[in-house]
Amino acid sequence: MGRHFLGLYLLIVATLAAVSWGQDKLLQAYGVRDVADDRALAAALAAVENQLQSAPVKEWPHIVDAVSAKTGAGYELFAAADIVGRDTLVKLAHGKIAYMQDGAGEAWALKQLNKDYVLAFKSQAPAPQSGLLEWVLTLSFYAAMALVIMLWIWPLTRDLRALGNAAARFGDKNWTFDARIKPRSQIYALAETFRKMALRIDGLIASHKDMSNAVSHEIKTPLARMQFEIELAQNAQSVAEVKTCLTHVKADIAAINELVSATLSYAILERADLALNIGTHNFTTLLPAITEYVRNDVRPDVTMCAQLSGDTDHVVCDLHLIETVVKNLLYNAARYAKREVHMAFTVRDGLNQLLVDDDGPGIPEKDRLRVFESFVQLESARANKTGFGLGLAIVKRAIEWHRGEVLIANSPLGGTRVSAVWPAAAAKAPG
Ligand SMILES: Nc1ncnc2c1ncn2[C@@H]1O[C@H](COP(=O)(O)OP(=O)(O)OP(=O)(O)O)[C@@H](O)[C@H]1O
Ligand SMILES: [Mg+2]
């Protein structure tokens, strides 16, 4: 890195020096002359020209030498044949002042006197030969400028190096992104994006690990039961016994099937490229219908009501996902409620809010984040275990796809309140 830094520094110095040198040369070659200079030159040439025109031609060299000696100004008389350059000759032929540079680098202003002679006036002091001091000064000027640029670039390269190292460590083994980039750094936004991406990858890896552990664990029990039932069937004495064993095997296959379906619906939501099917839907009749369906399905003995407010006729969402959310929350609430479940859906201030309350035992505060992880069930040792602990994980992901969030709180009914809020418009990938 040090070598690259030095290389970049020298490149900047060299570029600055080359640009400035080229600019000087271009200005010398094509630079626009000062109008005031031109007038002064014209006057100086005209004064001597007048003097010459009133004297015989053969006197001209003496007169020019005398004027030069007297004034100290550089006048000379050139033979017209010595003048070269098409542009210069054209200008002289039109009686204009032309400029040229001689072999020694001296600049001359020229004026045609007659067809044989041209009056020349040293219009500019020759460029002084660059001395060592000037070179040193120029170089130190560019070096200083390059230093300022490098001082600006240095923190950027340092932070980029830190980011690169952190990315390499992340990919290497530990799956934690530990680059320390300060908020005032030029690449802070990039580092933050990277950190979010790393968190997401970390979460995905963890959830896939959990999923494969849980799936293999959940599958083991019905598989062992099936093996046992098959052995029983092999040793059965009657057709009735075999039929009983087959009924049990069928139930176990159904359990495995259910697990695979639940895992698949969760895995689909974990995909990074899920395409939502966003549309406008009428929740006014839909939500009470779902509530009634769940009540009849699992708990006809509890009161379940749905309350809607705001413009619930035109709700923008992916209907399939939001229906899954509503069903999961209602099935949970119905499972734990003693007598009452209350669902409320409100559209207000650009937000859609879904609240599901029950009067069950509630979820302890310490578990309110954990239950959103996949395969987490609070009463794992329950005898009549139902479900896989995927419902709330699915709810969370589905709401995140709608750019919203889900929270668990205490319900005014005494049990659990789950609140899902998402913006009334638009949806995109979860951060
Ligand atoms: N309304 C509730 N009251 C009390 N506990 C709840 C409630 N909802 C969920 N829980 C607890 O959170 C755990 C996770 O819920 P989740 O919906 O994710 O899984 P599940 O209902 O057990 O299984 P699945 O939804 O996959 O069929 C549940 O096992 C339960 O312990
Ligand atoms: Mg559930």
GROMACS .gro file of C-alpha atoms and ligand atoms in nm:
model
  463
    1MET     CA    1   0.000   0.000   0.000
    2GLY     CA    2   0.289   0.237   0.088
    3ARG     CA    3   0.434   0.176  -0.258
    4HIS     CA    4   0.101   0.256  -0.423
    5PHE     CA    5   0.071   0.569  -0.215
    6LEU     CA    6   0.420   0.691  -0.319
    7GLY     CA    7   0.343   0.601  -0.682
    8LEU     CA    8   0.021   0.802  -0.672
    9TYR     CA    9   0.201   1.096  -0.511
   10LEU     CA   10   0.474   1.102  -0.778
   11LEU     CA   11   0.212   1.066  -1.051
   12ILE     CA   12   0.025   1.372  -0.921
   13VAL     CA   13   0.348   1.579  -0.903
   14ALA     CA   14   0.449   1.474  -1.255
   15THR     CA   15   0.100   1.542  -1.395
   16LEU     CA   16   0.085   1.888  -1.241
   17ALA     CA   17   0.431   1.974  -1.372
   18ALA     CA   18   0.353   1.842  -1.722
   19VAL     CA   19   0.022   2.027  -1.741
   20SER     CA   20   0.179   2.354  -1.631
   21TRP     CA   21   0.474   2.318  -1.872
   22GLY     CA   22   0.239   2.242  -2.161
   23GLN     CA   23   0.023   2.539  -2.072
   24ASP     CA   24   0.327   2.772  -2.076
   25LYS     CA   25   0.431   2.641  -2.417
   26LEU     CA   26   0.081   2.681  -2.562
   27LEU     CA   27   0.052   3.034  -2.432
   28GLN     CA   28   0.389   3.121  -2.580
   29ALA     CA   29   0.290   2.981  -2.918
   30TYR     CA   30  -0.070   3.101  -2.946
   31GLY     CA   31  -0.108   3.348  -2.661
   32VAL     CA   32  -0.312   3.663  -2.728
   33ARG     CA   33  -0.098   3.973  -2.719
   34ASP     CA   34  -0.192   4.266  -2.506
   35VAL     CA   35  -0.360   4.541  -2.713
   36ALA     CA   36  -0.172   4.812  -2.520
   37ASP     CA   37   0.156   4.639  -2.612
   38ASP     CA   38   0.059   4.642  -2.979
   39ARG     CA   39  -0.015   5.015  -2.976
   40ALA     CA   40   0.317   5.095  -2.805
   41LEU     CA   41   0.500   4.882  -3.061
   42ALA     CA   42   0.318   5.046  -3.350
   43ALA     CA   43   0.414   5.389  -3.216
   44ALA     CA   44   0.776   5.289  -3.164
   45LEU     CA   45   0.800   5.144  -3.515
   46ALA     CA   46   0.612   5.436  -3.676
   47ALA     CA   47   0.846   5.693  -3.517
   48VAL     CA   48   1.155   5.532  -3.664
   49GLU     CA   49   0.979   5.455  -3.994
   50ASN     CA   50   0.894   5.826  -4.043
   51GLN     CA   51   1.253   5.918  -3.977
   52LEU     CA   52   1.377   5.661  -4.231
   53GLN     CA   53   1.127   5.750  -4.503
   54SER     CA   54   1.260   6.106  -4.504
   55ALA     CA   55   1.618   5.985  -4.561
   56PRO     CA   56   1.782   5.803  -4.855
   57VAL     CA   57   1.771   5.424  -4.834
   58LYS     CA   58   2.144   5.380  -4.809
   59GLU     CA   59   2.144   5.588  -4.488
   60TRP     CA   60   1.891   5.358  -4.323
   61PRO     CA   61   2.138   5.115  -4.155
   62HIS     CA   62   2.323   5.408  -3.992
   63ILE     CA   63   2.004   5.578  -3.878
   64VAL     CA   64   1.870   5.253  -3.723
   65ASP     CA   65   2.204   5.190  -3.544
   66ALA     CA   66   2.206   5.549  -3.418
   67VAL     CA   67   1.849   5.530  -3.285
   68SER     CA   68   1.928   5.198  -3.115
   69ALA     CA   69   2.240   5.338  -2.956
   70LYS     CA   70   2.065   5.658  -2.845
   71THR     CA   71   1.749   5.505  -2.700
   72GLY     CA   72   1.889   5.171  -2.588
   73ALA     CA   73   1.590   5.008  -2.762
   74GLY     CA   74   1.655   4.707  -2.989
   75TYR     CA   75   1.594   4.833  -3.347
   76GLU     CA   76   1.737   4.647  -3.646
   77LEU     CA   77   1.702   4.658  -4.019
   78PHE     CA   78   1.636   4.319  -4.182
   79ALA     CA   79   1.651   4.236  -4.550
   80ALA     CA   80   1.298   4.143  -4.662
   81ALA     CA   81   1.443   3.827  -4.819
   82ASP     CA   82   1.550   3.707  -4.471
   83ILE     CA   83   1.194   3.698  -4.344
   84VAL     CA   84   1.024   3.359  -4.367
   85GLY     CA   85   0.682   3.231  -4.273
   86ARG     CA   86   0.373   3.265  -4.489
   87ASP     CA   87   0.156   3.429  -4.221
   88THR     CA   88   0.429   3.678  -4.136
   89LEU     CA   89   0.483   3.773  -4.500
   90VAL     CA   90   0.111   3.819  -4.562
   91LYS     CA   91   0.080   4.047  -4.258
   92LEU     CA   92   0.382   4.253  -4.365
   93ALA     CA   93   0.248   4.282  -4.721
   94HIS     CA   94  -0.072   4.432  -4.574
   95GLY     CA   95   0.133   4.689  -4.380
   96LYS     CA   96   0.054   4.523  -4.047
   97ILE     CA   97   0.290   4.448  -3.762
   98ALA     CA   98   0.405   4.085  -3.761
   99TYR     CA   99   0.585   3.890  -3.491
  100MET     CA  100   0.855   3.632  -3.513
  101GLN     CA  101   1.107   3.454  -3.299
  102ASP     CA  102   1.469   3.419  -3.409
  103GLY     CA  103   1.706   3.126  -3.359
  104ALA     CA  104   1.832   3.271  -3.027
  105GLY     CA  105   1.477   3.272  -2.889
  106GLU     CA  106   1.435   3.650  -2.914
  107ALA     CA  107   1.094   3.791  -3.015
  108TRP     CA  108   1.074   4.063  -3.279
  109ALA     CA  109   0.799   4.297  -3.400
  110LEU     CA  110   0.834   4.361  -3.776
  111LYS     CA  111   0.712   4.634  -4.008
  112GLN     CA  112   0.773   4.640  -4.384
  113LEU     CA  113   0.945   4.965  -4.498
  114ASN     CA  114   0.975   4.892  -4.872
  115LYS     CA  115   1.017   4.582  -5.084
  116ASP     CA  116   1.379   4.533  -4.966
  117TYR     CA  117   1.376   4.625  -4.598
  118VAL     CA  118   1.187   4.537  -4.288
  119LEU     CA  119   1.224   4.735  -3.965
  120ALA     CA  120   1.248   4.507  -3.659
  121PHE     CA  121   1.199   4.595  -3.296
  122LYS     CA  122   1.285   4.362  -3.009
  123SER     CA  123   0.939   4.343  -2.863
  124GLN     CA  124   1.004   4.116  -2.568
  125ALA     CA  125   1.296   4.031  -2.348
  126PRO     CA  126   1.402   3.677  -2.423
  127ALA     CA  127   1.273   3.423  -2.172
  128PRO     CA  128   1.533   3.397  -1.903
  129GLN     CA  129   1.707   3.063  -1.889
  130SER     CA  130   1.551   2.856  -1.614
  131GLY     CA  131   1.790   2.859  -1.326
  132LEU     CA  132   1.828   2.582  -1.070
  133LEU     CA  133   1.652   2.792  -0.804
  134GLU     CA  134   1.350   2.838  -1.028
  135TRP     CA  135   1.333   2.466  -1.094
  136VAL     CA  136   1.356   2.391  -0.723
  137LEU     CA  137   1.084   2.648  -0.644
  138THR     CA  138   0.852   2.519  -0.916
  139LEU     CA  139   0.901   2.161  -0.806
  140SER     CA  140   0.840   2.243  -0.441
  141PHE     CA  141   0.523   2.430  -0.541
  142TYR     CA  142   0.387   2.124  -0.719
  143ALA     CA  143   0.508   1.894  -0.444
  144ALA     CA  144   0.318   2.106  -0.190
  145MET     CA  145   0.003   2.095  -0.402
  146ALA     CA  146   0.034   1.720  -0.440
  147LEU     CA  147   0.088   1.689  -0.066
  148VAL     CA  148  -0.240   1.870   0.001
  149ILE     CA  149  -0.420   1.635  -0.238
  150MET     CA  150  -0.258   1.334  -0.074
  151LEU     CA  151  -0.351   1.457   0.275
  152TRP     CA  152  -0.709   1.461   0.153
  153ILE     CA  153  -0.684   1.120  -0.009
  154TRP     CA  154  -0.491   0.949   0.272
  155PRO     CA  155  -0.788   0.892   0.511
  156LEU     CA  156  -0.986   0.760   0.215
  157THR     CA  157  -0.722   0.500   0.127
  158ARG     CA  158  -0.683   0.411   0.497
  159ASP     CA  159  -1.060   0.358   0.537
  160LEU     CA  160  -1.083   0.165   0.212
  161ARG     CA  161  -0.802  -0.059   0.334
  162ALA     CA  162  -0.987  -0.113   0.664
  163LEU     CA  163  -1.307  -0.191   0.473
  164GLY     CA  164  -1.122  -0.432   0.243
  165ASN     CA  165  -0.959  -0.613   0.537
  166ALA     CA  166  -1.290  -0.638   0.721
  167ALA     CA  167  -1.457  -0.777   0.408
  168ALA     CA  168  -1.178  -1.033   0.371
  169ARG     CA  169  -1.210  -1.137   0.738
  170PHE     CA  170  -1.589  -1.155   0.697
  171GLY     CA  171  -1.562  -1.387   0.398
  172ASP     CA  172  -1.281  -1.586   0.562
  173LYS     CA  173  -1.445  -1.746   0.859
  174ASN     CA  174  -1.612  -1.547   1.133
  175TRP     CA  175  -1.916  -1.390   0.960
  176THR     CA  176  -1.892  -1.074   1.170
  177PHE     CA  177  -1.818  -0.742   1.007
  178ASP     CA  178  -1.588  -0.542   1.231
  179ALA     CA  179  -1.457  -0.247   1.023
  180ARG     CA  180  -1.426   0.066   1.235
  181ILE     CA  181  -1.514   0.348   0.996
  182LYS     CA  182  -1.590   0.683   1.161
  183PRO     CA  183  -1.913   0.867   1.065
  184ARG     CA  184  -1.714   1.159   0.917
  185SER     CA  185  -1.529   0.927   0.677
  186GLN     CA  186  -1.600   0.969   0.305
  187ILE     CA  187  -1.689   0.601   0.282
  188TYR     CA  188  -1.908   0.584   0.594
  189ALA     CA  189  -2.226   0.531   0.385
  190LEU     CA  190  -2.054   0.251   0.191
  191ALA     CA  191  -1.936   0.087   0.514
  192GLU     CA  192  -2.288   0.108   0.658
  193THR     CA  193  -2.435  -0.056   0.348
  194PHE     CA  194  -2.173  -0.326   0.380
  195ARG     CA  195  -2.249  -0.370   0.751
  196LYS     CA  196  -2.621  -0.412   0.675
  197MET     CA  197  -2.543  -0.661   0.401
  198ALA     CA  198  -2.313  -0.853   0.638
  199LEU     CA  199  -2.583  -0.858   0.906
  200ARG     CA  200  -2.832  -0.991   0.655
  201ILE     CA  201  -2.593  -1.262   0.535
  202ASP     CA  202  -2.515  -1.349   0.897
  203GLY     CA  203  -2.889  -1.371   0.973
  204LEU     CA  204  -2.953  -1.583   0.666
  205ILE     CA  205  -2.675  -1.827   0.753
  206ALA     CA  206  -2.799  -1.853   1.113
  207SER     CA  207  -3.158  -1.904   1.003
  208HIS     CA  208  -3.061  -2.168   0.748
  209LYS     CA  209  -2.857  -2.346   1.014
  210ASP     CA  210  -3.154  -2.332   1.254
  211MET     CA  211  -3.385  -2.446   0.981
  212SER     CA  212  -3.180  -2.750   0.885
  213ASN     CA  213  -3.124  -2.842   1.253
  214ALA     CA  214  -3.493  -2.803   1.334
  215VAL     CA  215  -3.613  -2.982   1.023
  216SER     CA  216  -3.392  -3.282   1.087
  217HIS     CA  217  -3.495  -3.283   1.453
  218GLU     CA  218  -3.868  -3.253   1.372
  219ILE     CA  219  -3.849  -3.522   1.106
  220LYS     CA  220  -3.667  -3.768   1.332
  221THR     CA  221  -3.968  -3.828   1.562
  222PRO     CA  222  -4.228  -3.920   1.296
  223LEU     CA  223  -3.963  -4.125   1.110
  224ALA     CA  224  -3.880  -4.327   1.422
  225ARG     CA  225  -4.253  -4.374   1.488
  226MET     CA  226  -4.309  -4.492   1.128
  227GLN     CA  227  -4.025  -4.743   1.157
  228PHE     CA  228  -4.177  -4.875   1.480
  229GLU     CA  229  -4.526  -4.897   1.324
  230ILE     CA  230  -4.389  -5.084   1.019
  231GLU     CA  231  -4.221  -5.338   1.245
  232LEU     CA  232  -4.551  -5.378   1.436
  233ALA     CA  233  -4.733  -5.430   1.105
  234GLN     CA  234  -4.480  -5.694   0.996
  235ASN     CA  235  -4.548  -5.893   1.312
  236ALA     CA  236  -4.924  -5.830   1.310
  237GLN     CA  237  -5.157  -6.131   1.344
  238SER     CA  238  -5.465  -5.973   1.186
  239VAL     CA  239  -5.562  -5.738   0.906
  240ALA     CA  240  -5.721  -5.505   1.162
  241GLU     CA  241  -5.385  -5.463   1.340
  242VAL     CA  242  -5.210  -5.386   1.010
  243LYS     CA  243  -5.478  -5.129   0.928
  244THR     CA  244  -5.425  -4.954   1.263
  245CYS     CA  245  -5.048  -4.940   1.200
  246LEU     CA  246  -5.104  -4.799   0.851
  247THR     CA  247  -5.335  -4.528   0.992
  248HIS     CA  248  -5.054  -4.421   1.228
  249VAL     CA  249  -4.800  -4.424   0.942
  250LYS     CA  250  -5.037  -4.205   0.740
  251ALA     CA  251  -5.064  -3.956   1.026
  252ASP     CA  252  -4.684  -3.938   1.051
  253ILE     CA  253  -4.653  -3.879   0.677
  254ALA     CA  254  -4.908  -3.597   0.710
  255ALA     CA  255  -4.699  -3.446   0.993
  256ILE     CA  256  -4.384  -3.454   0.777
  257ASN     CA  257  -4.579  -3.303   0.488
  258GLU     CA  258  -4.700  -3.018   0.710
  259LEU     CA  259  -4.346  -2.949   0.829
  260VAL     CA  260  -4.213  -2.937   0.473
  261SER     CA  261  -4.492  -2.697   0.364
  262ALA     CA  262  -4.434  -2.465   0.663
  263THR     CA  263  -4.057  -2.469   0.609
  264LEU     CA  264  -4.100  -2.394   0.240
  265SER     CA  265  -4.330  -2.096   0.303
  266TYR     CA  266  -4.074  -1.956   0.544
  267ALA     CA  267  -3.780  -2.029   0.311
  268ILE     CA  268  -3.957  -1.843   0.028
  269LEU     CA  269  -3.984  -1.533   0.248
  270GLU     CA  270  -3.614  -1.558   0.335
  271ARG     CA  271  -3.515  -1.538  -0.031
  272ALA     CA  272  -3.342  -1.218  -0.132
  273ASP     CA  273  -3.526  -1.188  -0.465
  274LEU     CA  274  -3.886  -1.239  -0.360
  275ALA     CA  275  -4.116  -1.051  -0.597
  276LEU     CA  276  -4.421  -0.917  -0.417
  277ASN     CA  277  -4.756  -0.925  -0.587
  278ILE     CA  278  -4.871  -0.581  -0.480
  279GLY     CA  279  -5.231  -0.480  -0.547
  280THR     CA  280  -5.522  -0.287  -0.397
  281HIS     CA  281  -5.759  -0.500  -0.191
  282ASN     CA  282  -6.083  -0.463   0.001
  283PHE     CA  283  -6.020  -0.557   0.365
  284THR     CA  284  -6.364  -0.444   0.487
  285THR     CA  285  -6.526  -0.778   0.415
  286LEU     CA  286  -6.213  -0.994   0.401
  287LEU     CA  287  -6.087  -0.953   0.759
  288PRO     CA  288  -6.419  -1.035   0.935
  289ALA     CA  289  -6.451  -1.340   0.706
  290ILE     CA  290  -6.103  -1.468   0.800
  291THR     CA  291  -6.175  -1.408   1.170
  292GLU     CA  292  -6.499  -1.607   1.150
  293TYR     CA  293  -6.325  -1.885   0.959
  294VAL     CA  294  -6.049  -1.920   1.224
  295ARG     CA  295  -6.306  -1.915   1.508
  296ASN     CA  296  -6.511  -2.193   1.346
  297ASP     CA  297  -6.195  -2.388   1.264
  298VAL     CA  298  -6.033  -2.396   1.608
  299ARG     CA  299  -6.220  -2.216   1.888
  300PRO     CA  300  -6.596  -2.179   1.836
  301ASP     CA  301  -6.614  -2.126   2.215
  302VAL     CA  302  -6.427  -1.790   2.216
  303THR     CA  303  -6.557  -1.450   2.109
  304MET     CA  304  -6.357  -1.327   1.812
  305CYS     CA  305  -6.434  -0.986   1.666
  306ALA     CA  306  -6.280  -0.774   1.389
  307GLN     CA  307  -6.293  -0.397   1.403
  308LEU     CA  308  -6.197  -0.182   1.102
  309SER     CA  309  -6.143   0.192   1.065
  310GLY     CA  310  -6.019   0.425   0.790
  311ASP     CA  311  -6.022   0.353   0.416
  312THR     CA  312  -6.005  -0.026   0.447
  313ASP     CA  313  -6.166  -0.069   0.104
  314HIS     CA  314  -5.841   0.011  -0.075
  315VAL     CA  315  -5.547  -0.147   0.104
  316VAL     CA  316  -5.222  -0.173  -0.092
  317CYS     CA  317  -5.037  -0.498  -0.015
  318ASP     CA  318  -4.945  -0.847  -0.129
  319LEU     CA  319  -5.274  -1.014  -0.039
  320HIS     CA  320  -5.136  -1.365  -0.003
  321LEU     CA  321  -4.867  -1.253   0.244
  322ILE     CA  322  -5.097  -1.032   0.453
  323GLU     CA  323  -5.359  -1.307   0.467
  324THR     CA  324  -5.088  -1.541   0.598
  325VAL     CA  325  -4.995  -1.278   0.860
  326VAL     CA  326  -5.357  -1.235   0.974
  327LYS     CA  327  -5.419  -1.610   0.989
  328ASN     CA  328  -5.100  -1.686   1.183
  329LEU     CA  329  -5.176  -1.417   1.441
  330LEU     CA  330  -5.540  -1.524   1.476
  331TYR     CA  331  -5.453  -1.895   1.511
  332ASN     CA  332  -5.196  -1.808   1.780
  333ALA     CA  333  -5.439  -1.582   1.967
  334ALA     CA  334  -5.720  -1.840   1.939
  335ARG     CA  335  -5.492  -2.111   2.072
  336TYR     CA  336  -5.399  -1.914   2.386
  337ALA     CA  337  -5.716  -1.708   2.451
  338LYS     CA  338  -5.944  -1.793   2.744
  339ARG     CA  339  -6.260  -1.627   2.616
  340GLU     CA  340  -6.179  -1.341   2.385
  341VAL     CA  341  -5.978  -1.242   2.077
  342HIS     CA  342  -5.994  -0.894   1.933
  343MET     CA  343  -5.859  -0.796   1.593
  344ALA     CA  344  -5.839  -0.430   1.481
  345PHE     CA  345  -5.725  -0.298   1.143
  346THR     CA  346  -5.675   0.076   1.092
  347VAL     CA  347  -5.564   0.281   0.792
  348ARG     CA  348  -5.443   0.622   0.909
  349ASP     CA  349  -5.167   0.879   0.834
  350GLY     CA  350  -5.026   0.670   0.549
  351LEU     CA  351  -4.990   0.363   0.772
  352ASN     CA  352  -5.172   0.031   0.792
  353GLN     CA  353  -5.193  -0.105   1.147
  354LEU     CA  354  -5.304  -0.454   1.243
  355LEU     CA  355  -5.357  -0.533   1.615
  356VAL     CA  356  -5.441  -0.880   1.744
  357ASP     CA  357  -5.524  -0.903   2.118
  358ASP     CA  358  -5.610  -1.201   2.335
  359ASP     CA  359  -5.682  -1.263   2.702
  360GLY     CA  360  -5.443  -1.558   2.730
  361PRO     CA  361  -5.125  -1.596   2.941
  362GLY     CA  362  -4.926  -1.339   2.737
  363ILE     CA  363  -4.563  -1.364   2.624
  364PRO     CA  364  -4.295  -1.274   2.887
  365GLU     CA  365  -4.097  -0.961   2.800
  366LYS     CA  366  -3.767  -1.148   2.774
  367ASP     CA  367  -3.910  -1.374   2.500
  368ARG     CA  368  -4.076  -1.104   2.288
  369LEU     CA  369  -3.789  -1.081   2.037
  370ARG     CA  370  -3.693  -1.447   2.048
  371VAL     CA  371  -4.037  -1.574   1.940
  372PHE     CA  372  -3.987  -1.410   1.600
  373GLU     CA  373  -3.694  -1.641   1.527
  374SER     CA  374  -3.768  -1.953   1.326
  375PHE     CA  375  -3.851  -2.277   1.515
  376VAL     CA  376  -3.881  -2.105   1.854
  377GLN     CA  377  -4.168  -2.230   2.069
  378LEU     CA  378  -4.193  -2.123   2.431
  379GLU     CA  379  -4.348  -2.445   2.566
  380SER     CA  380  -4.134  -2.697   2.380
  381ALA     CA  381  -4.208  -2.979   2.622
  382ARG     CA  382  -4.582  -2.951   2.573
  383ALA     CA  383  -4.752  -3.290   2.544
  384ASN     CA  384  -4.993  -3.209   2.261
  385LYS     CA  385  -4.743  -3.006   2.064
  386THR     CA  386  -4.883  -2.826   1.759
  387GLY     CA  387  -4.703  -2.622   1.496
  388PHE     CA  388  -4.332  -2.573   1.445
  389GLY     CA  389  -4.257  -2.225   1.577
  390LEU     CA  390  -4.255  -2.076   1.228
  391GLY     CA  391  -4.575  -1.865   1.241
  392LEU     CA  392  -4.431  -1.550   1.398
  393ALA     CA  393  -4.108  -1.578   1.193
  394ILE     CA  394  -4.323  -1.580   0.878
  395VAL     CA  395  -4.527  -1.282   1.009
  396LYS     CA  396  -4.210  -1.082   1.074
  397ARG     CA  397  -4.059  -1.150   0.732
  398ALA     CA  398  -4.386  -1.080   0.547
  399ILE     CA  399  -4.427  -0.744   0.722
  400GLU     CA  400  -4.060  -0.657   0.660
  401TRP     CA  401  -4.118  -0.721   0.289
  402HIS     CA  402  -4.387  -0.452   0.321
  403ARG     CA  403  -4.127  -0.221   0.486
  404GLY     CA  404  -4.305  -0.243   0.817
  405GLU     CA  405  -4.240  -0.389   1.163
  406VAL     CA  406  -4.400  -0.623   1.414
  407LEU     CA  407  -4.396  -0.584   1.791
  408ILE     CA  408  -4.531  -0.780   2.086
  409ALA     CA  409  -4.678  -0.592   2.384
  410ASN     CA  410  -4.920  -0.641   2.674
  411SER     CA  411  -5.281  -0.653   2.561
  412PRO     CA  412  -5.552  -0.445   2.731
  413LEU     CA  413  -5.743  -0.777   2.738
  414GLY     CA  414  -5.474  -0.915   2.970
  415GLY     CA  415  -5.285  -1.143   2.728
  416THR     CA  416  -5.071  -1.085   2.419
  417ARG     CA  417  -5.095  -0.794   2.177
  418VAL     CA  418  -4.919  -0.832   1.842
  419SER     CA  419  -4.899  -0.512   1.640
  420ALA     CA  420  -4.795  -0.507   1.274
  421VAL     CA  421  -4.752  -0.168   1.106
  422TRP     CA  422  -4.650  -0.102   0.744
  423PRO     CA  423  -4.666   0.199   0.513
  424ALA     CA  424  -4.991   0.222   0.315
  425ALA     CA  425  -4.797   0.245  -0.015
  426ALA     CA  426  -4.505   0.051  -0.160
  427ALA     CA  427  -4.305  -0.244  -0.047
  428LYS     CA  428  -3.951  -0.363  -0.100
  429ALA     CA  429  -3.683  -0.603   0.014
  430PRO     CA  430  -3.614  -0.611   0.390
  431GLY     CA  431  -3.296  -0.432   0.499
  432LIG     N1  432  -5.091  -1.517   2.146
  432LIG     C1  433  -4.996  -1.584   2.213
  432LIG     N2  434  -5.000  -1.598   2.346
  432LIG     C2  435  -4.902  -1.664   2.410
  432LIG     N3  436  -4.794  -1.718   2.351
  432LIG     C3  437  -4.784  -1.706   2.219
  432LIG     C4  438  -4.881  -1.639   2.141
  432LIG     N4  439  -4.844  -1.640   2.013
  432LIG     C5  440  -4.728  -1.709   2.010
  432LIG     N5  441  -4.690  -1.749   2.131
  432LIG     C6  442  -4.568  -1.820   2.168
  432LIG     O1  443  -4.474  -1.799   2.066
  432LIG     C7  444  -4.432  -1.923   2.009
  432LIG     C8  445  -4.402  -1.905   1.863
  432LIG     O2  446  -4.521  -1.880   1.790
  432LIG     P1  447  -4.529  -1.919   1.639
  432LIG     O3  448  -4.656  -1.875   1.585
  432LIG     O4  449  -4.403  -1.869   1.576
  432LIG     O5  450  -4.516  -2.077   1.642
  432LIG     P2  451  -4.628  -2.184   1.676
  432LIG     O6  452  -4.759  -2.117   1.681
  432LIG     O7  453  -4.583  -2.256   1.798
  432LIG     O8  454  -4.617  -2.280   1.553
  432LIG     P3  455  -4.666  -2.250   1.403
  432LIG     O9  456  -4.709  -2.108   1.398
  432LIG    O10  457  -4.545  -2.278   1.321
  432LIG    O11  458  -4.776  -2.343   1.374
  432LIG     C9  459  -4.545  -2.017   2.034
  432LIG    O12  460  -4.498  -2.151   2.038
  432LIG    C10  461  -4.589  -1.970   2.172
  432LIG    O13  462  -4.508  -2.026   2.271
  433MG      MG  463  -4.824  -1.991   1.522
   0.00000   0.00000   0.00000
